[in-house]
Coordinates of C-alpha atoms and ligand atoms in Angstrom, one line a residue:
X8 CA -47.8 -19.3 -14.7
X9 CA -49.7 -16.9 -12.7
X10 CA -52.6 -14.7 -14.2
X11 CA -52.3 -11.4 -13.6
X12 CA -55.2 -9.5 -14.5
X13 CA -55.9 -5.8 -15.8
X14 CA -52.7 -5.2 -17.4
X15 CA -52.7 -4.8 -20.9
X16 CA -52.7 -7.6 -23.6
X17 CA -49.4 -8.2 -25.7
X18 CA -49.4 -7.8 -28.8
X19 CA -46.5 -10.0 -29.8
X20 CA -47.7 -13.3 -29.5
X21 CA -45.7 -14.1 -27.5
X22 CA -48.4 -14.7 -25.3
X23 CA -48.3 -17.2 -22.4
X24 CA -51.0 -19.7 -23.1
X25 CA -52.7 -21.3 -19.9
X26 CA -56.7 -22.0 -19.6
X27 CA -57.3 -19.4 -17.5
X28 CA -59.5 -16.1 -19.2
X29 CA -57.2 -13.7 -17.4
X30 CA -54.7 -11.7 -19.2
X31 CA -50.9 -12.9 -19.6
X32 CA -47.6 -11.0 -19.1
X33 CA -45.8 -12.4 -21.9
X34 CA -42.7 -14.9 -20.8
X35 CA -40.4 -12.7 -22.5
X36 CA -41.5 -9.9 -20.2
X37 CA -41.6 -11.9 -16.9
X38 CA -38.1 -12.8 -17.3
X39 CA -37.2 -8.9 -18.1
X40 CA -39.3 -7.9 -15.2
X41 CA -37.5 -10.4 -13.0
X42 CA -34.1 -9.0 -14.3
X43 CA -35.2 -5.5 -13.8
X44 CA -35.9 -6.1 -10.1
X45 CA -32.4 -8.0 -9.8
X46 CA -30.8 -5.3 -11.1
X47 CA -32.6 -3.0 -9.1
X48 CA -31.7 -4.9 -5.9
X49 CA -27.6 -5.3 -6.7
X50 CA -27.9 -1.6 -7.9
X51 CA -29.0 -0.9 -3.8
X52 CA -26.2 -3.4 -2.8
X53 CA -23.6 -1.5 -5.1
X54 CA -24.2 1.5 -2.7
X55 CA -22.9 -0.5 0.3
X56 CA -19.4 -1.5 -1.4
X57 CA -16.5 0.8 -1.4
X58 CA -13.5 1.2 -3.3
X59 CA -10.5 2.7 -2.0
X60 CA -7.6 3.3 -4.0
X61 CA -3.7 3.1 -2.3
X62 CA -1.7 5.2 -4.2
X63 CA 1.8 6.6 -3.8
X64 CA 5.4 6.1 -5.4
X65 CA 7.4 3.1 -5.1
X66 CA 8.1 2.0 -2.0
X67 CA 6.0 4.4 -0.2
X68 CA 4.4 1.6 2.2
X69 CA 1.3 1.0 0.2
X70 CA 1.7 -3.0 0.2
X71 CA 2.8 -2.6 4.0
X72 CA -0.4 -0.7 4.7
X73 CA -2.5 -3.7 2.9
X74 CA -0.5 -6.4 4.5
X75 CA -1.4 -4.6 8.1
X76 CA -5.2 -4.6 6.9
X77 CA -5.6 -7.8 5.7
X78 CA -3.9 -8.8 9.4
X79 CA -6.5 -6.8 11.2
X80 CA -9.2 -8.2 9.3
X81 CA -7.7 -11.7 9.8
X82 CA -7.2 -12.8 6.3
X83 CA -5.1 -15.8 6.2
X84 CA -2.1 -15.7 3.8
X85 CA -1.9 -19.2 1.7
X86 CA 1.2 -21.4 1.8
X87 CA 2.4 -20.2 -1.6
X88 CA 2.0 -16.7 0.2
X89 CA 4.1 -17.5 3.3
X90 CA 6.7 -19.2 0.8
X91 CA 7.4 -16.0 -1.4
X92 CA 8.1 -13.9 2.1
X93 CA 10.3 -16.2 2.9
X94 CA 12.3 -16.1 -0.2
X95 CA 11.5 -12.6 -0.5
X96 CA 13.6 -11.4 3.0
X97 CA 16.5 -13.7 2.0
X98 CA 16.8 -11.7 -1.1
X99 CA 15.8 -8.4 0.4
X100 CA 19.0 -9.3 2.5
X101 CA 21.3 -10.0 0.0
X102 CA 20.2 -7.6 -2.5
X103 CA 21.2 -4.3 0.0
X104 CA 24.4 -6.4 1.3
X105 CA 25.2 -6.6 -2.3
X106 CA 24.3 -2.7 -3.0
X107 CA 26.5 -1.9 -0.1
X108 CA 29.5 -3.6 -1.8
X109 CA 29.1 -2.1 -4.7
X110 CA 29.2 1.7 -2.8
X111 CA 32.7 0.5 -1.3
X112 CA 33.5 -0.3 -4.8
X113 CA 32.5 3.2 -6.2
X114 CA 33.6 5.0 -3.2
X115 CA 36.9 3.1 -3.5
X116 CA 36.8 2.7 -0.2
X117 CA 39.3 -1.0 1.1
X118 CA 37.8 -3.8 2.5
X119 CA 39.9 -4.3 6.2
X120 CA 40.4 -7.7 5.9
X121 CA 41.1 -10.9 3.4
X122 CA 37.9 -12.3 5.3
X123 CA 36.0 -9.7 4.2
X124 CA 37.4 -9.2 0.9
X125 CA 36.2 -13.3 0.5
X126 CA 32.9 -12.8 2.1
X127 CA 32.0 -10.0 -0.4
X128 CA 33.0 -12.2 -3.2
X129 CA 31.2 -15.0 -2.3
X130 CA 27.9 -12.5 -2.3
X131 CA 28.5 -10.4 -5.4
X132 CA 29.0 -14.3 -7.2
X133 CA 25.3 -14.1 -6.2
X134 CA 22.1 -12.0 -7.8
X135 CA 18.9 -11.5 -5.9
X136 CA 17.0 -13.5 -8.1
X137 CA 18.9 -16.4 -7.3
X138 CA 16.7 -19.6 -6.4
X139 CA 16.1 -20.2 -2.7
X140 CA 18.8 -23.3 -2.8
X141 CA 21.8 -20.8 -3.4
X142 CA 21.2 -18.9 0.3
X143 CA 23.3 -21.1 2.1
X144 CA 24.6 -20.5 5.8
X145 CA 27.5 -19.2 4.0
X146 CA 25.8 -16.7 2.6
X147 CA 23.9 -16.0 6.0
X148 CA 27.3 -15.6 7.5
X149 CA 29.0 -13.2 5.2
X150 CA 25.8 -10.9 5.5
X151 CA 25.9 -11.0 8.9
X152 CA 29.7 -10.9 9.2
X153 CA 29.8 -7.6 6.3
X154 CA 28.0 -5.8 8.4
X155 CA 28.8 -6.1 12.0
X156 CA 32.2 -6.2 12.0
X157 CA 33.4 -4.2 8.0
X158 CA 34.5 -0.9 8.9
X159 CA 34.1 0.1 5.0
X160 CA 30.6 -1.2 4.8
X161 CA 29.7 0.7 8.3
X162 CA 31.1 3.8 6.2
X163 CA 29.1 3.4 2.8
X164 CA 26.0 2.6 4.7
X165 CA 26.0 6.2 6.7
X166 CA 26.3 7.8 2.9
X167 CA 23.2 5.4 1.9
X168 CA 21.0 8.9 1.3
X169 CA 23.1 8.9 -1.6
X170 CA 22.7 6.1 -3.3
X171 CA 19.3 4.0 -3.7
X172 CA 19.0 1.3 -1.5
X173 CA 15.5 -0.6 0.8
X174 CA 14.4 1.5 3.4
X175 CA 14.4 -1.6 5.7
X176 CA 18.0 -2.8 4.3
X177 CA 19.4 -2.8 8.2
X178 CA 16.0 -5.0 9.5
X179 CA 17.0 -7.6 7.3
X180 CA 20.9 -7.8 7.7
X181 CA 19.7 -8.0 11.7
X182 CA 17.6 -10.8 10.8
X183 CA 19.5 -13.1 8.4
X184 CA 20.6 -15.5 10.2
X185 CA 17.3 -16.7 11.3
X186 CA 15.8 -16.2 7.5
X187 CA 18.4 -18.6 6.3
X188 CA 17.3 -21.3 9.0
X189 CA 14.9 -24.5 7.4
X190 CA 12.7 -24.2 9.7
X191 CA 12.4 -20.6 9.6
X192 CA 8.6 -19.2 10.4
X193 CA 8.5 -15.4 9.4
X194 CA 6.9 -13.5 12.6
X195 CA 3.9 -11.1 11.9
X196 CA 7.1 -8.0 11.8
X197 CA 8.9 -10.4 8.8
X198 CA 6.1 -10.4 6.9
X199 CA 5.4 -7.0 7.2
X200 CA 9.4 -5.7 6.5
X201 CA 9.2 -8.3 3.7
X202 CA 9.4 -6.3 0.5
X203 CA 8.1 -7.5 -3.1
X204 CA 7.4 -4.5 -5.7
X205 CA 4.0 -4.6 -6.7
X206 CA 3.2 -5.1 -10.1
X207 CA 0.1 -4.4 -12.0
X208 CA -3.3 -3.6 -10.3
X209 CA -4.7 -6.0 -6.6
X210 CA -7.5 -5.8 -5.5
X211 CA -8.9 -7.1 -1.7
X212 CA -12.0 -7.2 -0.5
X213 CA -12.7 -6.2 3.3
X214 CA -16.1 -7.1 4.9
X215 CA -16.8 -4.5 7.8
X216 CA -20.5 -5.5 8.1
X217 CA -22.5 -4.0 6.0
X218 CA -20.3 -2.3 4.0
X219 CA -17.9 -4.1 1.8
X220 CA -14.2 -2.5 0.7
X221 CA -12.1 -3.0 -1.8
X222 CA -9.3 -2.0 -1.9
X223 CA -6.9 -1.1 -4.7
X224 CA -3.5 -1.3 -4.3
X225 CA -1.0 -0.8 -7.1
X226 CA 2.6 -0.4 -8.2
X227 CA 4.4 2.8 -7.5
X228 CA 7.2 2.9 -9.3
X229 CA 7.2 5.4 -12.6
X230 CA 6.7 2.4 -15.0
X231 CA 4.1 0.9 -13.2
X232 CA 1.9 4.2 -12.9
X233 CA 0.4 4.3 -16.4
X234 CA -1.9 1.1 -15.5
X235 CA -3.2 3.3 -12.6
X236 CA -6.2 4.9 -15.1
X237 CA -7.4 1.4 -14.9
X238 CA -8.5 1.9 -11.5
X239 CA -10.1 5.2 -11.5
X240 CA -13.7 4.6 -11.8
X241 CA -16.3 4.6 -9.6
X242 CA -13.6 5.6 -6.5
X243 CA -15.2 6.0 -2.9
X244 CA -11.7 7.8 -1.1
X245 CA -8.0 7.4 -1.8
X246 CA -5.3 6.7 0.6
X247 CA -2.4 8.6 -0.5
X248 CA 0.9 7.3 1.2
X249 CA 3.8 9.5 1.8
X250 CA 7.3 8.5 2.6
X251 CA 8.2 10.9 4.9
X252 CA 11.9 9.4 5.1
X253 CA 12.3 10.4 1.3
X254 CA 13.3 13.6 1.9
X255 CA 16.8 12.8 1.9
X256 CA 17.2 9.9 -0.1
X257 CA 16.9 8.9 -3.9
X258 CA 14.5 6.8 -6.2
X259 CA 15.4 3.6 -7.3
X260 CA 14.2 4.2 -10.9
X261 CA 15.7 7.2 -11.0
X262 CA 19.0 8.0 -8.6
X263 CA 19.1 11.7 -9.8
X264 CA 15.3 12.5 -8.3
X265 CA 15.1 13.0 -4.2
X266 CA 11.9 10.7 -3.3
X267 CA 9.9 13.7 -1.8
X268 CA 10.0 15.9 -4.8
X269 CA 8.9 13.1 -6.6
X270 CA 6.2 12.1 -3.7
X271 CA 4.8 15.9 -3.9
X272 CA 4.6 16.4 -8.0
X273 CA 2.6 12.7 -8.1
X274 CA 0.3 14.0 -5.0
X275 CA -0.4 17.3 -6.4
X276 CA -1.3 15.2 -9.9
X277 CA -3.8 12.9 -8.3
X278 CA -5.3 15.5 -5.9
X279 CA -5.5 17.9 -9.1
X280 CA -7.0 15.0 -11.2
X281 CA -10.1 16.2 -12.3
X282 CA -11.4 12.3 -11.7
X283 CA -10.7 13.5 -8.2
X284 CA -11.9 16.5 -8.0
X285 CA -14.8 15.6 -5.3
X286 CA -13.2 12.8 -3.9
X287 CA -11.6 12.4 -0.1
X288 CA -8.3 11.7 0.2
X289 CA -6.1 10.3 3.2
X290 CA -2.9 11.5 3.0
X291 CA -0.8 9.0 5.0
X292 CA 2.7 10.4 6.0
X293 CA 4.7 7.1 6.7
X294 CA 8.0 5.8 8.0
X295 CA 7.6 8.5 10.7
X296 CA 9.9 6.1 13.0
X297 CA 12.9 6.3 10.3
X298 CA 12.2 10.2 9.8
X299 CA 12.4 10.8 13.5
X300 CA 15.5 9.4 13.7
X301 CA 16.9 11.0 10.4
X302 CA 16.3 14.7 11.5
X303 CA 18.6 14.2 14.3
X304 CA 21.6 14.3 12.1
X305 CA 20.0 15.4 8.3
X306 CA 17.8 18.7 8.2
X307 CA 14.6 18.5 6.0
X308 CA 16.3 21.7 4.3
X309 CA 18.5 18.9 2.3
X310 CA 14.8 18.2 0.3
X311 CA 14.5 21.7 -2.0
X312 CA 11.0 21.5 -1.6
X313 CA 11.6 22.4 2.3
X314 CA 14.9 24.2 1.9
X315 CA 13.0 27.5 3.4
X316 CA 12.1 25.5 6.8
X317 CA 14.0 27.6 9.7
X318 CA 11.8 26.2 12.5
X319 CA 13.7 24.0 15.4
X320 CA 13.6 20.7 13.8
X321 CA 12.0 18.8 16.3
X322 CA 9.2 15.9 14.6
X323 CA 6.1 17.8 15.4
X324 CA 7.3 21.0 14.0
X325 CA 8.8 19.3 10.8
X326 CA 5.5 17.3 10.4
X327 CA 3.3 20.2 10.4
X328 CA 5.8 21.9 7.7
X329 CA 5.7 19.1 5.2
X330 CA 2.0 18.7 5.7
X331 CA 1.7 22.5 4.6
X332 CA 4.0 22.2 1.5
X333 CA 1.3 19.3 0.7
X334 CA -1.4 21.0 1.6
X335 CA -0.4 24.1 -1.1
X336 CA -0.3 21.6 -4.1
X337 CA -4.2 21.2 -3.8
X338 CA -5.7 24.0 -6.2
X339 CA -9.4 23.4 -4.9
X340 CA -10.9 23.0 -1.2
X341 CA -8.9 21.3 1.1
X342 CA -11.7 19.7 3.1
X343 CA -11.6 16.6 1.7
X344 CA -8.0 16.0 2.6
X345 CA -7.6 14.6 6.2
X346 CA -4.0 13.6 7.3
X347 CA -2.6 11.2 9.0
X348 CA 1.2 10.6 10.4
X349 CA 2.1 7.3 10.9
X350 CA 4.8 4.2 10.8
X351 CA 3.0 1.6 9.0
X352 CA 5.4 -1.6 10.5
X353 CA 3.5 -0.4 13.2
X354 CA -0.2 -2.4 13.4
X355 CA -1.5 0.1 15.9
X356 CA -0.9 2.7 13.7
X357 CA -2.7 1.3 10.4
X358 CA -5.6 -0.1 13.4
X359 CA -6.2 3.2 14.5
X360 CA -6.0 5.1 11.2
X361 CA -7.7 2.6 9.4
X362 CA -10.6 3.3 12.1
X363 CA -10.8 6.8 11.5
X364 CA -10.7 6.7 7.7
X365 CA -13.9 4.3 8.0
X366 CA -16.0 6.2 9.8
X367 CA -14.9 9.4 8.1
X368 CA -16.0 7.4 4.9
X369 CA -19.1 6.3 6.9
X370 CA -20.2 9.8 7.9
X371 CA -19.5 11.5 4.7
X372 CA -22.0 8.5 2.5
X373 CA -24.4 8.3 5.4
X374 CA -27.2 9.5 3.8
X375 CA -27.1 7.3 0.6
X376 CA -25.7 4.6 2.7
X377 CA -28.7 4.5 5.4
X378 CA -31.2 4.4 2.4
X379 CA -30.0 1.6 1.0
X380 CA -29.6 -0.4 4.4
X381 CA -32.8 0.5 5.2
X382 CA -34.4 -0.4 1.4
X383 CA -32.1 -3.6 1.9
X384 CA -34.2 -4.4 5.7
X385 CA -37.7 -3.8 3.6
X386 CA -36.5 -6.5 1.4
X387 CA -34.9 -9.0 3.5
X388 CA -31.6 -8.8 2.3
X389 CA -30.3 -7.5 5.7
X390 CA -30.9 -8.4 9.0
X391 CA -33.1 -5.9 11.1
X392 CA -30.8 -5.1 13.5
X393 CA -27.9 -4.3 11.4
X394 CA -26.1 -0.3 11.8
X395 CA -24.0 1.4 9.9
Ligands
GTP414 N1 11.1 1.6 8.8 C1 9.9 1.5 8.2 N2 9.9 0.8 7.0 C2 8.7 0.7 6.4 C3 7.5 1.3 6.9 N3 6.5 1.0 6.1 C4 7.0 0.3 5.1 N4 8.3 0.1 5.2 C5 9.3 -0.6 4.4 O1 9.3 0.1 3.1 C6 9.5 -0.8 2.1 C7 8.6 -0.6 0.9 O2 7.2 -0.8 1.3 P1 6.1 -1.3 0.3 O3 4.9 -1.5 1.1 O4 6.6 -2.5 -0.4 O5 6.0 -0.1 -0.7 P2 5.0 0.1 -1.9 O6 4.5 1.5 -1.8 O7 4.0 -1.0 -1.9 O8 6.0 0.0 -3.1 P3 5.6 -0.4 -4.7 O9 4.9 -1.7 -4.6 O10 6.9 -0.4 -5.4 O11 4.7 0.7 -5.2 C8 9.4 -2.2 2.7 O12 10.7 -2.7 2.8 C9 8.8 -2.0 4.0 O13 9.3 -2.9 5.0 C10 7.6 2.0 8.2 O14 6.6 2.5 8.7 N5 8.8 2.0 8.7
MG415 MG1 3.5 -2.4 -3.3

């Protein structure tokens, strides 16, 4: 043990004994001392990690926006990963071909032929949690086969803004013929229109050198929502995702409530959150590919929180509304909002967003975060000629 001398003697007795005339730190203090300093150094690495929160109702794109991340930052998905995709779009398939016959069902609308009549059967024999053995080429068929050539099915799927069914139902009845294959391999777009509601709280970590996110990503859906309090310490920004294609369509937990009305009371609770109060938020306005389409034929006027709009419907002019309805839920300064309109099946989208909400993130901690890379330099813990 070393000697260091002129500090004052312990009284404890806990004295270090060695043969040296010097006076001791105790062993008791020396480890405390060398805990102190530990803790002071993962207190100056704490500033460099970021949490980010993704929040938004079910089926908002929040899992879509992480899947696109952890792409970008090249995180590899494990075989057990790749497996529940893959079972995941076979059931996303023949859950909304299922939903579909159902609608013809309640709209008592006939099936045009004993084919189809036998083809719907053979599905509705079927549930979506069915194991992966049970999606034959049979069933493949009759998905494909519903809705190419059903006349009734073509009819109950242009009333689908009535009833709740996936945004990305039409992708996967496109596609199921090749999901059903053995040897199918999901492409980087499968994986992406693959949907699995997210239950409970996920965390990921992202390493953008020397800062290290994590970010939160959570179920949506109204049941899931009360283990998001969990979550809301110590938050850096949140990325708030808004469908923008809800404005005409229902929730699935609830097929009274129009998804945007229920999109803009949640936003103006989080924003309004006094947890929140001071913290940035990215407001993400996604599935602007299915909302572009939509307004061709549906007004946003359907949604009653837009049902004053009298501009000329074209996407830029409806974007800029429905940002301003969101913008009047926030009761304090609207600074720390920064908005962004994208379709998040698109990568360049989430590459370049994702860009932009870093940096924003870097300037607004710059000061605390410069500090502590520059303390972390002085001790050796980074190298010299690291940035922010
Ligand atoms: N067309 C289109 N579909 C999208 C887009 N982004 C997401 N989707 C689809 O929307 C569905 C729901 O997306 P998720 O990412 O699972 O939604 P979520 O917010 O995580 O939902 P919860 O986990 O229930 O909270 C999926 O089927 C996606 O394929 C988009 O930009 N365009
Ligand atoms: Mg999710």
């Amino acid at each position: 043990m070393k000697c260091i001398p002129n500090i004052k003697r312990f009284s404890c007795g806990n004295c270090f004994k060695c043969s040296c005339s010097g006076i001791h730190l105790s062993k008791k203090n020396k480890v405390e001392n060398e805990i102190g300093k530990k803790l002071e150094l993962e207190g100056i690495k704490d500033k460099l990690k970021m949490k980010i929160l993704l929040l938004g109702s079910g089926e908002s794109g929040k899992s879509t926006v992480l899947k696109q991340l952890k792409m970008i930052h090249k995180i590899e998905m494990t075989q057990s990963e790749i497996q529940d995709y893959i079972q995941s779009l076979r059931r996303n398939a023949l859950q909304c071909m299922n939903i579909l016959i159902e609608q013809v069902q309640a709209y008592e609308l006939e099936f045009t032929s004993d084919e189809s009549k036998d083809k719907a059967a053979l599905l509705q024999k079927l549930d979506d949690e069915e194991s992966d053995e049970s999606f034959t080429l049979d069933v493949a068929d009759a998905i494909n086969y519903l809705w190419k050539n059903e006349s009734a099915i073509k009819e109950v799927w242009e009333k689908r803004s009535e009833f709740w069914i996936l945004d990305a139902a039409d992708y996967y009845f496109e596609n199921v013929e090749r999901f059903i294959q053995d040897d199918f391999e999901p492409t980087e777009e499968d994986f992406v229109m693959a949907r699995i509601m997210t239950t409970g709280i996920i965390k990921t970590e992202l390493n953008i050198k020397p800062l290290q996110f994590t970010v939160v990503d959570v179920g949506g859906q109204r049941n899931e929502r009360r283990k998001w309090i969990h979550c809301f310490d110590d938050v850096n920004a949140i990325i708030f995702i808004a469908n923008l294609s809800g404005y005409n369509t229902v929730l699935f937990e609830d097929q009274t409530q129009n998804r945007m009305m229920e999109c803009l009371t949640l936003f103006s609770q989080i924003a309004n959150n006094q947890a929140f109060l001071s913290t940035p938020i990215y407001l993400l306005f996604n599935k602007k590919d299915l909302f572009e389409s939509k307004i061709r034929n549906e007004s946003i006027t359907v949604c009653e929180a837009f049902k004053d709009y009298d501009g000329p419907g074209d996407l830029n002019d409806c974007l800029n509304f429905v940002e301003k309805k969101f913008r009047e839920q926030l009761k304090t300064q609207s600074d720390r909002l920064k908005v962004f309109h994208i379709a998040a099946r698109f990568k360049r989208d989430i590459k370049t967003t994702w860009e932009d909400i870093v940096a924003d993130i870097k300037v607004k901690n710059k000061k605390e975060l410069e500090s502590a890379i520059k303390e972390l330099k002085a001790r050796g813990e980074l190298p010299q000629e690291i940035k922010l």
